[in-house]
Tab-separated table of C-alpha atoms in Angstrom:
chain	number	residue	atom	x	y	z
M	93	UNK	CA	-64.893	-105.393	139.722
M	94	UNK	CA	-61.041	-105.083	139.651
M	95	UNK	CA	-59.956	-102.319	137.050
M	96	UNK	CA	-56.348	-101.848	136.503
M	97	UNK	CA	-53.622	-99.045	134.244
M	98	UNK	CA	-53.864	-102.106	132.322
M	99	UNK	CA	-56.686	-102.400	131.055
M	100	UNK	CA	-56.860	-102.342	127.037
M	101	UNK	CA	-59.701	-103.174	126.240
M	102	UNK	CA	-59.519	-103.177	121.991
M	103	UNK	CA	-57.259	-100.848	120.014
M	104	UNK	CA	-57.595	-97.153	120.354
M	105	UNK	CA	-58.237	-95.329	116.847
M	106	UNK	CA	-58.510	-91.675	116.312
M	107	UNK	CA	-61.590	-90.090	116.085
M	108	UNK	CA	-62.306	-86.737	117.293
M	109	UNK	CA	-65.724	-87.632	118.913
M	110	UNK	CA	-63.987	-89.839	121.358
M	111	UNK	CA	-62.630	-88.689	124.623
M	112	UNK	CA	-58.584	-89.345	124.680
M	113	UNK	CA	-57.818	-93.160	125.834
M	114	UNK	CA	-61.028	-94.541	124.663
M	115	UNK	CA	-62.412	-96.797	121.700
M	116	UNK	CA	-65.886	-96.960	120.131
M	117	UNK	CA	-67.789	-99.998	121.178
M	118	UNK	CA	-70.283	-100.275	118.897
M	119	UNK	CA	-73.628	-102.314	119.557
M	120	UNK	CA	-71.551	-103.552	122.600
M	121	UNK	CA	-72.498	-102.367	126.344
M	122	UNK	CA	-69.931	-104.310	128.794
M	123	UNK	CA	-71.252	-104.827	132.150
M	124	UNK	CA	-69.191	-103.825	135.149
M	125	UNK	CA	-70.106	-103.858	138.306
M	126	UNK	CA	-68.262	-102.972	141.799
M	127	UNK	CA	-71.310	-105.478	143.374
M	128	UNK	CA	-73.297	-108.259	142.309
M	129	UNK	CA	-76.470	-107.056	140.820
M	130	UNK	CA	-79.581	-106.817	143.123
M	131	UNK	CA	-82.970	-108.183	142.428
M	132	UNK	CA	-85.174	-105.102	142.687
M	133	UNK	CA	-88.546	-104.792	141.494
M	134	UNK	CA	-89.887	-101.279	140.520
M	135	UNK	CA	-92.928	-101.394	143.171
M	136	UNK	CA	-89.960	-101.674	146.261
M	137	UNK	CA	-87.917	-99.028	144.307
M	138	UNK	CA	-87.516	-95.366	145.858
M	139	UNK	CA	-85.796	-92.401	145.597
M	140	UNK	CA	-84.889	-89.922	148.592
M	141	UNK	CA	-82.822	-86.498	148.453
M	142	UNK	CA	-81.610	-85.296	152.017
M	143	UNK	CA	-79.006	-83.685	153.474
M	144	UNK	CA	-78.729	-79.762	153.328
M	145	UNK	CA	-82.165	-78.932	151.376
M	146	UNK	CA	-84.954	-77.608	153.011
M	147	UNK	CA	-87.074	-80.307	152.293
M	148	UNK	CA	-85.977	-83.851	152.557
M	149	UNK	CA	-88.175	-85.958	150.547
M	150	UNK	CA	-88.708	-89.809	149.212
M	151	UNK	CA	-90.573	-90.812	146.099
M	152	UNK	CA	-91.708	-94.029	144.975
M	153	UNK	CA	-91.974	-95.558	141.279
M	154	UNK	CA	-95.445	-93.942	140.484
M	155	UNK	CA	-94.726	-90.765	142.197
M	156	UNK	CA	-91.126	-90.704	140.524
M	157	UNK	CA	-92.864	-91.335	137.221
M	158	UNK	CA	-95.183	-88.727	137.771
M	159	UNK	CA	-92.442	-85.769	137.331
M	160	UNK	CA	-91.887	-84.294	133.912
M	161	UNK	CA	-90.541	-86.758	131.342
M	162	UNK	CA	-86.409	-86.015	130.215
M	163	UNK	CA	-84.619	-87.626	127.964
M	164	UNK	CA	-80.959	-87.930	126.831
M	165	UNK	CA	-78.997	-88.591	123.766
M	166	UNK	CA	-75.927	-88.671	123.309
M	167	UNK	CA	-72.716	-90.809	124.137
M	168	UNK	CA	-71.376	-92.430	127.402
M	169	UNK	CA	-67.683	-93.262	128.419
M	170	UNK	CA	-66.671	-95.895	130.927
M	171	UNK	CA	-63.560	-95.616	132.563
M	172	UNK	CA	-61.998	-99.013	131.622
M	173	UNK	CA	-62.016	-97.119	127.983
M	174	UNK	CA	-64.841	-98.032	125.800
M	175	UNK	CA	-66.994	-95.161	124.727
M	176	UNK	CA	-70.472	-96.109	123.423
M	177	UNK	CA	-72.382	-93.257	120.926
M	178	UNK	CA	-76.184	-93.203	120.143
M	179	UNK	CA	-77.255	-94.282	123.435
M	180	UNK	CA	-81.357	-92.974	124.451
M	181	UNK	CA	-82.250	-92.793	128.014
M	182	UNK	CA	-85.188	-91.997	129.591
M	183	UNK	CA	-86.370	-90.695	132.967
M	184	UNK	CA	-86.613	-87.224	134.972
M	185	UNK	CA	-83.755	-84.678	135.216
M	186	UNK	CA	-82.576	-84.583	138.517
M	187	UNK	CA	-83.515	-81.152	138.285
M	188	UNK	CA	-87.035	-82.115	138.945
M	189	UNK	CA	-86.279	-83.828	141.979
M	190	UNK	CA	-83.668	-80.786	143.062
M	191	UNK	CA	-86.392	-78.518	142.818
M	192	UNK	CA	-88.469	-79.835	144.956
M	193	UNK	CA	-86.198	-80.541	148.204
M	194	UNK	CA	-84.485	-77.027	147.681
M	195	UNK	CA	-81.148	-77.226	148.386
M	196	UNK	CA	-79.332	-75.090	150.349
M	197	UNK	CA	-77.062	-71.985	149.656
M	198	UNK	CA	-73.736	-73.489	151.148
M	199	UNK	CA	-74.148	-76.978	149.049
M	200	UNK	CA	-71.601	-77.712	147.067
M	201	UNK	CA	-71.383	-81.815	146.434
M	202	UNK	CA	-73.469	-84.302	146.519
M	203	UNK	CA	-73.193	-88.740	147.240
M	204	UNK	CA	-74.904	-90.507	145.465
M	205	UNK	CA	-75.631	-93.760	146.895
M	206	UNK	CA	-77.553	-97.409	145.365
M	207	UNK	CA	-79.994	-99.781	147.220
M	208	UNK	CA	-76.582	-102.095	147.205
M	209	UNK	CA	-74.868	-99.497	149.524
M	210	UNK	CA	-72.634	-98.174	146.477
M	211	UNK	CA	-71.593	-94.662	146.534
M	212	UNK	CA	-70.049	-91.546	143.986
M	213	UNK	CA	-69.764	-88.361	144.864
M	214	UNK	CA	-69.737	-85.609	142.744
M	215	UNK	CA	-69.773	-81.756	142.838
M	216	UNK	CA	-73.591	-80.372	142.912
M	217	UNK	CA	-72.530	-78.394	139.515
M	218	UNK	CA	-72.656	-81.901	137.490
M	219	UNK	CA	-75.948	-83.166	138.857
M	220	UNK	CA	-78.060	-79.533	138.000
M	221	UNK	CA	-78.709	-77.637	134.868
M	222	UNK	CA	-79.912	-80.343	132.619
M	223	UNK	CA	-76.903	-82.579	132.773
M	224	UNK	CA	-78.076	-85.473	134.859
M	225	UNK	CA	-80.792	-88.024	135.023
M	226	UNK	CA	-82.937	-90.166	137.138
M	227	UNK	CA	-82.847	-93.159	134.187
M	228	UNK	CA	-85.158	-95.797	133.797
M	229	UNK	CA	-85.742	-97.232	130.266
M	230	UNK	CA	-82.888	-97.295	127.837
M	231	UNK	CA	-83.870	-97.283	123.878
M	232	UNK	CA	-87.196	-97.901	124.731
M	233	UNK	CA	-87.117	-100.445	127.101
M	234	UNK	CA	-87.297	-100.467	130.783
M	235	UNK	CA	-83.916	-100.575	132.006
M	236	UNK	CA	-82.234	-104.124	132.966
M	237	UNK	CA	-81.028	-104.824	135.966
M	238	UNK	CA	-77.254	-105.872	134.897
M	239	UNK	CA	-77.165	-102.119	133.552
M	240	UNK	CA	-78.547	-100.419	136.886
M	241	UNK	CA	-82.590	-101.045	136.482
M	242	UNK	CA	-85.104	-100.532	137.438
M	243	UNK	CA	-83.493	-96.962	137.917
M	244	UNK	CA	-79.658	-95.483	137.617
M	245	UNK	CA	-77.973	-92.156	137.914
M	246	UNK	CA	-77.040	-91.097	134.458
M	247	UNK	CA	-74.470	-88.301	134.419
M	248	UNK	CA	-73.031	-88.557	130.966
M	249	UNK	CA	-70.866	-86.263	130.903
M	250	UNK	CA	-69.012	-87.755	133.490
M	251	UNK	CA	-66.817	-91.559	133.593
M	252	UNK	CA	-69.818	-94.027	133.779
M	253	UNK	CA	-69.070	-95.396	137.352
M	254	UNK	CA	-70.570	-91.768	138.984
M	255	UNK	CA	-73.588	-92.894	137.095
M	256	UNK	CA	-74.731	-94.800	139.918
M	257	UNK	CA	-76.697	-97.929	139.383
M	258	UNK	CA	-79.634	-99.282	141.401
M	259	UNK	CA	-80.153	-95.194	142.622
M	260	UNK	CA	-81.365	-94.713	145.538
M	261	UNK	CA	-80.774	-91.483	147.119
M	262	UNK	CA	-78.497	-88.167	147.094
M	263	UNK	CA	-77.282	-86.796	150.408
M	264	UNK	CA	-76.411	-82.966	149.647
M	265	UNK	CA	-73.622	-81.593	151.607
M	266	UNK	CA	-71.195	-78.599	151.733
M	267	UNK	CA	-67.995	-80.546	151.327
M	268	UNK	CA	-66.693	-83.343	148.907
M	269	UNK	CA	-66.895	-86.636	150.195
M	270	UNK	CA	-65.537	-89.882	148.453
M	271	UNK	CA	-67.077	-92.571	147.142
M	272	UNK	CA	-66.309	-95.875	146.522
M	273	UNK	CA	-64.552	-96.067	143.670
M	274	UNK	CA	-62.690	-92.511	144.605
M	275	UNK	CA	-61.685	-94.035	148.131
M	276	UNK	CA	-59.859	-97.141	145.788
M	277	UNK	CA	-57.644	-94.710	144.135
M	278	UNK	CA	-60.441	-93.365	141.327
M	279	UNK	CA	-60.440	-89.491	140.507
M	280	UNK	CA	-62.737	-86.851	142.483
M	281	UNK	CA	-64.503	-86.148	139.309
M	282	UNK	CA	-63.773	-87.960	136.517
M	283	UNK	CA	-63.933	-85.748	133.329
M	284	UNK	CA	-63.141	-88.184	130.421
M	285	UNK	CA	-62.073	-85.216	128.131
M	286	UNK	CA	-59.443	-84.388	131.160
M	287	UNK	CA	-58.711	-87.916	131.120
M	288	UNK	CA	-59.264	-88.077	134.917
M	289	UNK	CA	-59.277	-91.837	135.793
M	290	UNK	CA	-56.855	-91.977	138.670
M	291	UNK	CA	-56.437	-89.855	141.870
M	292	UNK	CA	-54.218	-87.421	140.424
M	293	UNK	CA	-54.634	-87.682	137.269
């Protein structure tokens, strides 16, 4: 996926919901990926959280699904500018999973990374507290693959590409490290509200 300053997308329009820059899009959901989209069945699916915790630990689909149920509800904002409102995910909060490898005190960040080799870092604070997810249905339907399924990263609150698709594991470490996307010139966190798109923005 190439994404330029270019990009336009549709017409901006005011609204105060929106994050600056961006446009509603509706009943659409663009797909954009950095990699061509994996064929990955739930059964060879896992999940693994390492790095500075005391205990480093993988889950499977059925042990992943036995966690407490989250859910989210809300609004998601892709970098290339479209914003799309209503959205319902469901999966665990990464709390869940956080909880149980016990990170330590010095961790400050966290990389994500897919079963593609993809990767997004982002500060420990944005992935704890009830503001990120371990996603795998979307309005009531097991995910689809083009839109990271069988499981993503969903960190709303954040542009969409730290949302990692295809999840597959957090490394937890004491120090930022870029991603892919924030190696290519992308911002370190990507706050749409800040309208933090570009390294240094």
């Amino acid at each position: 996926m190439h994404i330029t300053r270019g990009f336009t997308g549709r017409p901006r329009v005011d609204d105060p919901g929106l994050p600056p820059g961006q446009y509603d899009a509706g009943d659409d959901w663009p797909v954009l990926s950095a990699e061509v989209t994996p064929e990955l069945a739930p059964a060879d699916w896992t999940f693994r959280v390492d790095g500075l915790v005391a205990e480093p630990r993988t889950w499977d689909w059925e042990e992943a699904h036995r966690l407490p149920p989250s859910a989210y509800e809300g609004a998601i904002h892709c970098v290339t500018s479209w914003s799309k409102f209503g959205v319902r995910f469901a999966g665990v909060s990464l709390d869940a999973f956080l909880d149980a490898v016990r990170p330590h005190g010095s961790a400050t960040h966290a990389v994500a990374y897919s079963h593609t080799g993809y990767t997004a870092n982002l500060p420990l604070a944005d992935l704890t507290g009830g503001r990120a997810w371990i996603a795998w249905e979307y309005d009531g339907r097991p995910l689809a693959p083009e839109h990271g399924g069988p499981a993503r990263l969903l960190v709303p609150h954040l542009y969409f590409w730290k949302s990692a698709k295809w999840i597959a594991g957090l490394r937890i470490l004491d120090h930022d490290e870029p991603g892919f996307w924030e190696r290519n010139g992308y911002h370190g966190r990507g706050n749409p509200w800040e309208e933090q798109r570009y390294s240094g923005d």
